[in-house]
Short mmCIF file of N, CA, C and O in Angstrom, two decimals:
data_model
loop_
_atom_site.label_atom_id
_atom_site.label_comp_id
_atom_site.label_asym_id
_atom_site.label_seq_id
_atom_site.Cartn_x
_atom_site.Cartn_y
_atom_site.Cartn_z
N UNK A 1 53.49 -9.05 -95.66
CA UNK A 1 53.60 -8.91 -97.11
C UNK A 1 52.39 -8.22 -97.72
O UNK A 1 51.39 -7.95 -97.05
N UNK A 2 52.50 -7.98 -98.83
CA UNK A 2 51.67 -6.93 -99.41
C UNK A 2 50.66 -8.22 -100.39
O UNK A 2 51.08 -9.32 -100.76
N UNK A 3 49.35 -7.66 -100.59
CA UNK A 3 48.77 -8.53 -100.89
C UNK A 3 47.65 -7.84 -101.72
O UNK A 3 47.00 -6.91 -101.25
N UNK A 4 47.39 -8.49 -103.38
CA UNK A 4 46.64 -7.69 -104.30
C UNK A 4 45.27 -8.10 -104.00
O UNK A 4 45.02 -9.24 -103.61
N UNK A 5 44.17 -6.99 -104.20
CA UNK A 5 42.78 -8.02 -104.60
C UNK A 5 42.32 -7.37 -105.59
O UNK A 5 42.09 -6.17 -105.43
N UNK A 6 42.08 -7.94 -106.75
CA UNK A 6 41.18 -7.63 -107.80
C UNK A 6 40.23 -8.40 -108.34
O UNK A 6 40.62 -8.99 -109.35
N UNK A 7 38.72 -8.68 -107.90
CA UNK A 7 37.56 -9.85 -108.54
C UNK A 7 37.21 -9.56 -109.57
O UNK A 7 36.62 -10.43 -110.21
N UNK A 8 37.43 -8.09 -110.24
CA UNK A 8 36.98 -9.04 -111.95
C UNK A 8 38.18 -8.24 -112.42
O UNK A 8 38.89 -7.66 -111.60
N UNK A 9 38.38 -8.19 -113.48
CA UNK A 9 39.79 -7.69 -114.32
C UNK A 9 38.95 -5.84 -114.71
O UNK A 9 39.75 -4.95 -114.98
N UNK A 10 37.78 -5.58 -114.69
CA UNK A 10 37.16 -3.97 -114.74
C UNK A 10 37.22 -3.46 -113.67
O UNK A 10 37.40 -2.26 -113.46
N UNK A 11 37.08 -4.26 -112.91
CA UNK A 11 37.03 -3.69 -111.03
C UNK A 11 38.43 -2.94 -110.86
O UNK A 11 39.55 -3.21 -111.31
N UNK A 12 37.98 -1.93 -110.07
CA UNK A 12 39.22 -1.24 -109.12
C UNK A 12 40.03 -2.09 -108.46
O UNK A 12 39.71 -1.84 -107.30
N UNK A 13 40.73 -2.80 -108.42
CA UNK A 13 41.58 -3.52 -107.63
C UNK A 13 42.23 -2.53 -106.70
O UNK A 13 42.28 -1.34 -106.98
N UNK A 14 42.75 -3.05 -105.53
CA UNK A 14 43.34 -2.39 -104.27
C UNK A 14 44.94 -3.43 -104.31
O UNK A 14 45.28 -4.28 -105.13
N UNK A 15 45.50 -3.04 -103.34
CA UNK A 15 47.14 -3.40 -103.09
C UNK A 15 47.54 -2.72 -101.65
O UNK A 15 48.14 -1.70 -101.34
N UNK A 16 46.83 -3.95 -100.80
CA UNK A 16 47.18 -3.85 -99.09
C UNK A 16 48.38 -4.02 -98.85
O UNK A 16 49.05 -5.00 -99.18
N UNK A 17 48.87 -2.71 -98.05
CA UNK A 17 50.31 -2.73 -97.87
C UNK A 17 51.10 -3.86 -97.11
O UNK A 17 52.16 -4.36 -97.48
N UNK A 18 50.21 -4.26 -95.72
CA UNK A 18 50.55 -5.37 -94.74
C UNK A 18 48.99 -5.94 -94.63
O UNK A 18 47.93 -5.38 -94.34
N UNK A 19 49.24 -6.93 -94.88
CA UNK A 19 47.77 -7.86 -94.51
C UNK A 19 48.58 -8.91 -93.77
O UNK A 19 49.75 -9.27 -93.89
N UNK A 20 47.35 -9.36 -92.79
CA UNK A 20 47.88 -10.44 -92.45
C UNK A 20 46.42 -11.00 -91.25
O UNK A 20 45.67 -10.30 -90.57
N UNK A 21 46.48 -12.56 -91.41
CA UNK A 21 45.04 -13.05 -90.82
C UNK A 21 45.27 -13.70 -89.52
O UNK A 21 46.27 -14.38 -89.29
N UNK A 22 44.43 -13.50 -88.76
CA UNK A 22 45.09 -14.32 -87.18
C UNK A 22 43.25 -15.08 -87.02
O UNK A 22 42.28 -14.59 -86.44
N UNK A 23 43.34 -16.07 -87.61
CA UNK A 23 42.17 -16.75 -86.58
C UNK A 23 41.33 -16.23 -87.85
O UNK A 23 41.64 -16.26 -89.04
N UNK A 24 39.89 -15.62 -87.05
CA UNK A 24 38.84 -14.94 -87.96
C UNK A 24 38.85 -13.17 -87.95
O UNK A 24 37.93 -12.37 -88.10
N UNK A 25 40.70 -12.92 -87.63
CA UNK A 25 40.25 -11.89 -87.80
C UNK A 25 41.37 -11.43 -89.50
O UNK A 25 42.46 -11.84 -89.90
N UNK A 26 40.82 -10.88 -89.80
CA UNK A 26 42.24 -9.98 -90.62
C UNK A 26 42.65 -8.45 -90.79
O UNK A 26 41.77 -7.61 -90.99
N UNK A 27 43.52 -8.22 -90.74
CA UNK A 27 44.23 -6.78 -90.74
C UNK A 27 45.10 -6.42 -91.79
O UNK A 27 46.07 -6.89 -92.40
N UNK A 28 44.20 -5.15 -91.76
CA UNK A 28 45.41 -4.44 -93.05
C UNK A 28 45.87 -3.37 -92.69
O UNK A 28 45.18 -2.57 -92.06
N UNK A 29 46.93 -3.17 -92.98
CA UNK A 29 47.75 -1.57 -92.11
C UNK A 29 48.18 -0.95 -93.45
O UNK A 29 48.97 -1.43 -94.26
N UNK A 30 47.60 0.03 -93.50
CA UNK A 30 48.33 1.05 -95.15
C UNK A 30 48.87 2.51 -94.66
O UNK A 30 48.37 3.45 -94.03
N UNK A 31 49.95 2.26 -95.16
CA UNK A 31 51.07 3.63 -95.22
C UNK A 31 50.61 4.56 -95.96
O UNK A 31 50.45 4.37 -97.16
N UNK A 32 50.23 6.13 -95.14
CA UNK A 32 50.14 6.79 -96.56
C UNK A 32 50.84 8.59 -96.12
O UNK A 32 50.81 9.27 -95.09
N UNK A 33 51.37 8.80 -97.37
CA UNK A 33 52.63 9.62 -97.32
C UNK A 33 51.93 10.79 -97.55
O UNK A 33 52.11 11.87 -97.00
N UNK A 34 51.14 10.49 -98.39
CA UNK A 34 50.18 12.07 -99.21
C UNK A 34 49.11 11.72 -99.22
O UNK A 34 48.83 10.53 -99.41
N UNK A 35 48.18 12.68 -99.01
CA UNK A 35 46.97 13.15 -98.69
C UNK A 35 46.09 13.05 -100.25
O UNK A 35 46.12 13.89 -101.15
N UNK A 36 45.30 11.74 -100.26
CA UNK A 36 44.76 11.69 -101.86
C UNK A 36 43.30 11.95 -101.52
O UNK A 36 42.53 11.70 -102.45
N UNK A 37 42.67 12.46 -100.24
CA UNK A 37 41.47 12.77 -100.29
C UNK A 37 40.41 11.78 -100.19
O UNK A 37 40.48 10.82 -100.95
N UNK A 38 39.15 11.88 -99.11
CA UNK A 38 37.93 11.15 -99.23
C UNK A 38 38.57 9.53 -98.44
O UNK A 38 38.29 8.38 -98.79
N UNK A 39 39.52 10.02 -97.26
CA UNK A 39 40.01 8.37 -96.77
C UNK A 39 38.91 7.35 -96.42
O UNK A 39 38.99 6.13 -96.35
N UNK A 40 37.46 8.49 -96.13
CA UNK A 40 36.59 7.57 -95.12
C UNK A 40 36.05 6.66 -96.29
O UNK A 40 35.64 5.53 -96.01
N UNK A 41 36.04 7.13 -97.64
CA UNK A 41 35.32 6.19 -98.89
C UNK A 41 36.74 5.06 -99.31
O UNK A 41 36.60 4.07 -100.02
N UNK A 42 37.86 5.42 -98.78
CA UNK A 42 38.54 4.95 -99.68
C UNK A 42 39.09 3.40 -98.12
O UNK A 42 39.85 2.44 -98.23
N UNK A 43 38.42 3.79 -97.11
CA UNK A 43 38.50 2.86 -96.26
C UNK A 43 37.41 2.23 -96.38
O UNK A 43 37.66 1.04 -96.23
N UNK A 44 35.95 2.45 -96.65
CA UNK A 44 34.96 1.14 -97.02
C UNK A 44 35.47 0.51 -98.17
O UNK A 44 35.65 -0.69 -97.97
N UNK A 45 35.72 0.83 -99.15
CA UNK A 45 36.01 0.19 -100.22
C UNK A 45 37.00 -0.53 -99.94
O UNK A 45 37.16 -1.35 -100.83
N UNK A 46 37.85 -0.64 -99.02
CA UNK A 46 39.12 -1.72 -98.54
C UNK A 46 38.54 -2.60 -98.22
O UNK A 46 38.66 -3.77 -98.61
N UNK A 47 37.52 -2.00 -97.15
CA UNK A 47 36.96 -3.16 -95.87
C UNK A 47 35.81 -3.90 -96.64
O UNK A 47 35.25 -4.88 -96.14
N UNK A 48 35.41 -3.34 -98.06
CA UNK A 48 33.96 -4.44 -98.86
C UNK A 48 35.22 -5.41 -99.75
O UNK A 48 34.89 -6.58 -99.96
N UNK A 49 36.42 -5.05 -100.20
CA UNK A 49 37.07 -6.02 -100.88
C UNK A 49 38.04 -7.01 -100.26
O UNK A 49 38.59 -7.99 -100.78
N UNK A 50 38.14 -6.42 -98.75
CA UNK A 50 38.44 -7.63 -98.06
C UNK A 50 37.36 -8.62 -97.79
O UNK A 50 37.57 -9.82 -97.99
N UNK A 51 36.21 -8.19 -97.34
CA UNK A 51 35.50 -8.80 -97.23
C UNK A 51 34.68 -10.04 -98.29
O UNK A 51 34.19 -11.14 -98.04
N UNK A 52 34.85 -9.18 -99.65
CA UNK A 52 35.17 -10.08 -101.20
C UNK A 52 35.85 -10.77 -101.17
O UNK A 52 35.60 -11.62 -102.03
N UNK A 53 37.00 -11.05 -100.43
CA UNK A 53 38.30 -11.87 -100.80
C UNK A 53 38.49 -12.66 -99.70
O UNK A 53 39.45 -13.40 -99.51
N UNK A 54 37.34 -12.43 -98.84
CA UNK A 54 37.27 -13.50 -97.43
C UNK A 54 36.15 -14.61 -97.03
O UNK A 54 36.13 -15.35 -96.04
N UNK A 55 35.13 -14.51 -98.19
CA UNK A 55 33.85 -15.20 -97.98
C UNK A 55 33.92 -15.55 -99.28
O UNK A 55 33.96 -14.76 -100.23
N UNK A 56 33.96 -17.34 -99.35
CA UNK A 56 33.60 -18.25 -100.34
C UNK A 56 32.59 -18.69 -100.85
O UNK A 56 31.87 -19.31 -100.07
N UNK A 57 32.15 -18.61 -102.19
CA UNK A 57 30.42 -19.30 -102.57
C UNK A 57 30.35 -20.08 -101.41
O UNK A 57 31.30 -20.27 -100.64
N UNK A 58 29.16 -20.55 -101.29
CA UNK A 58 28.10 -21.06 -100.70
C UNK A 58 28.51 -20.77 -98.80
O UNK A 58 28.04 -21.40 -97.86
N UNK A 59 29.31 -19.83 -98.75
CA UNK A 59 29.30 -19.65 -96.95
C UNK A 59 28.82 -18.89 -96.64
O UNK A 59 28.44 -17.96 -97.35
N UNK A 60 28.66 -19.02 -95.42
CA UNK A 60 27.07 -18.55 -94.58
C UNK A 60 28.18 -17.12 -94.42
O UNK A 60 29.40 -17.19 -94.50
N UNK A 61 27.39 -15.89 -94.18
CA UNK A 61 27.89 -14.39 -94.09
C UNK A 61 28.32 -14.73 -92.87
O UNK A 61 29.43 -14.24 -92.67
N UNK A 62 27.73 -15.64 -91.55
CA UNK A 62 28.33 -15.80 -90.13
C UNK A 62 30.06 -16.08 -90.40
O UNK A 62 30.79 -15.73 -89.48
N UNK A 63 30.52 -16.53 -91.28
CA UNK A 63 31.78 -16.84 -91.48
C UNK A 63 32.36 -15.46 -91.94
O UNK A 63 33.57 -15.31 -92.12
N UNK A 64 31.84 -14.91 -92.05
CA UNK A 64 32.43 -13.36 -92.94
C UNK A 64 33.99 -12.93 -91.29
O UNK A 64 33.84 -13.01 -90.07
N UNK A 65 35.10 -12.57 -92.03
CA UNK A 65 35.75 -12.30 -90.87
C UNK A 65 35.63 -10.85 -90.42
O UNK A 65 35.30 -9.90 -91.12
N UNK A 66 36.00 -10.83 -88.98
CA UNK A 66 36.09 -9.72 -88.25
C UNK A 66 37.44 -8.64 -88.99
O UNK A 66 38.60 -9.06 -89.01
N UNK A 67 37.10 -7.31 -89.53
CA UNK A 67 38.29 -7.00 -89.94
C UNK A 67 39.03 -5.49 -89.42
O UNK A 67 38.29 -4.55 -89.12
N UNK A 68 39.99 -5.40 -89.36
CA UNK A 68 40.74 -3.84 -88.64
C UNK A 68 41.80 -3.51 -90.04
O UNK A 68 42.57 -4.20 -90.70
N UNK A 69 41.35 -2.01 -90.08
CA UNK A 69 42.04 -1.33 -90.72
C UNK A 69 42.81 -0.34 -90.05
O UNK A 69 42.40 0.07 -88.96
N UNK A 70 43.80 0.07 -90.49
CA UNK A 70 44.71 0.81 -89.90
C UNK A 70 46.03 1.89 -90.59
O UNK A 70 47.25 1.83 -90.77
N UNK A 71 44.99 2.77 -90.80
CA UNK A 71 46.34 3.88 -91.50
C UNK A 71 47.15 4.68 -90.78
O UNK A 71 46.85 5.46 -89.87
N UNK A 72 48.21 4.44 -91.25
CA UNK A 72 49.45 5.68 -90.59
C UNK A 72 49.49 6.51 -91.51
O UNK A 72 49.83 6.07 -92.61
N UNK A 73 49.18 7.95 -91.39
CA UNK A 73 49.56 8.74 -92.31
C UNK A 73 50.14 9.95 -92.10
O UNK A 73 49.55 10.47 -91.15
N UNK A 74 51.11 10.74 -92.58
CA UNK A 74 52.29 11.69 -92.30
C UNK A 74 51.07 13.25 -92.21
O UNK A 74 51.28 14.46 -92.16
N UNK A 75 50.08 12.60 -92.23
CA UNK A 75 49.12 14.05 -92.58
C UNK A 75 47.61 13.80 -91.47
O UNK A 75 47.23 12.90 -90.72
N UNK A 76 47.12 15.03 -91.88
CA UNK A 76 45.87 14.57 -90.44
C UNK A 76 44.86 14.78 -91.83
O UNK A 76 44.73 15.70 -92.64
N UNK A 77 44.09 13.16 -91.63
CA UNK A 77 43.16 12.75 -92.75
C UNK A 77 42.05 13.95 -92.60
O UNK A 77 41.87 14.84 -93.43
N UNK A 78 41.40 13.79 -91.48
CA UNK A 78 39.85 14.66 -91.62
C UNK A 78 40.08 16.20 -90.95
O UNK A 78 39.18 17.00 -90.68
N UNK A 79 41.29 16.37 -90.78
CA UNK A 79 41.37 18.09 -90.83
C UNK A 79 41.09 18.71 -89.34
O UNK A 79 41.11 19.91 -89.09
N UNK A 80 40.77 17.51 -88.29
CA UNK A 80 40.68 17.86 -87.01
C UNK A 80 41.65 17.87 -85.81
O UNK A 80 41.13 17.49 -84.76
N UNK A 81 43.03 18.24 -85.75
CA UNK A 81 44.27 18.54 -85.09
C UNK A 81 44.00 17.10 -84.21
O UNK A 81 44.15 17.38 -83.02
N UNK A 82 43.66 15.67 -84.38
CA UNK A 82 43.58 14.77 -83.33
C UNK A 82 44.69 13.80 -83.98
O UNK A 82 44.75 13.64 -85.20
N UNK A 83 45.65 13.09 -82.99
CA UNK A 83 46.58 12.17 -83.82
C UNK A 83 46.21 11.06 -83.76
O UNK A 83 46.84 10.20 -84.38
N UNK A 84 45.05 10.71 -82.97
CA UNK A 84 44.47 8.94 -83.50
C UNK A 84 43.00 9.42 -83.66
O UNK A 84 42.52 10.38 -83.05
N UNK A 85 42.45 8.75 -84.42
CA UNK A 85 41.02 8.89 -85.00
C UNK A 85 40.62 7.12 -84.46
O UNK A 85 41.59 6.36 -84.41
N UNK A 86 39.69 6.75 -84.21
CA UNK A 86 39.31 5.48 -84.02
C UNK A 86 37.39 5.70 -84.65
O UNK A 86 36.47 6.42 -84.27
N UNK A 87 37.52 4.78 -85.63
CA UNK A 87 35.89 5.09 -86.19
C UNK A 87 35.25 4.08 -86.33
O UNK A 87 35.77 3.16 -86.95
N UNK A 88 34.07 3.95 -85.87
CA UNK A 88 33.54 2.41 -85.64
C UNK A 88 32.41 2.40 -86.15
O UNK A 88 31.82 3.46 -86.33
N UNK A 89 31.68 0.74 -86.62
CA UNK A 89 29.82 1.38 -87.12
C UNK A 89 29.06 1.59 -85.75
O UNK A 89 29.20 1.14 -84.61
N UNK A 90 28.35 2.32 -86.29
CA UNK A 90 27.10 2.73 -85.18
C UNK A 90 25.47 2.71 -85.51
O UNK A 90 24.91 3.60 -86.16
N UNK A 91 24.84 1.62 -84.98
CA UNK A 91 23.61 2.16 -84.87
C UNK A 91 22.96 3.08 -83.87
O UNK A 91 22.93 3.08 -82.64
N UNK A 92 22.37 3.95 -84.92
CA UNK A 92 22.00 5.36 -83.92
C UNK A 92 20.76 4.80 -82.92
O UNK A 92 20.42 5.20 -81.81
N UNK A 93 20.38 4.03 -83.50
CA UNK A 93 19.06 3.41 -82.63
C UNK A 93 19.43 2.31 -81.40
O UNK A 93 18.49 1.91 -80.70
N UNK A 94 20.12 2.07 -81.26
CA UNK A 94 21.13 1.04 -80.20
C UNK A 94 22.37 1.69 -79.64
O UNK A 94 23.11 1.05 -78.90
#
């Protein structure tokens, strides 16, 4: 099911197409038909308001859940002829 998050009523609110939580992890899978530009900003901003909508006052960030995003989209996001992209954080120093 599709699932809203908006924390203050000025904030950008988002509208995850499939969410769904297994354990400590959660996943959101978003459909996208057309090409609205800038996916890699418009995927942190998913993954900081899930993360808003997954950690309660006073809990320790160790509780923060593990999270996977996952777009299908009818178009190739970053313009490089590849049909799966997999993008992960990296420290350059490790």
């Amino acid at each position: 099911p599709q699932k809203a998050i908006a924390p203050l009523y000025t904030a950008h609110g988002i509208r995850l197409d499939i969410y769904v939580q297994d354990g400590s992890t959660v996943y959101d899978v978003e459909i996208q038909n057309r090409d609205e530009k800038d996916m890699g900003r418009r995927t942190r901003y998913y993954q900081g308001m899930m993360d808003v909508d997954s950690l309660l006052k006073g809990q320790d960030y160790s509780d923060l859940k593990h999270s996977v995003i996952i777009f299908l989209c009818r178009f190739d996001p970053f313009k490089k002829q590849i049909p799966c992209y997999n993008i992960a954080r990296l420290c350059r120093e490790n």
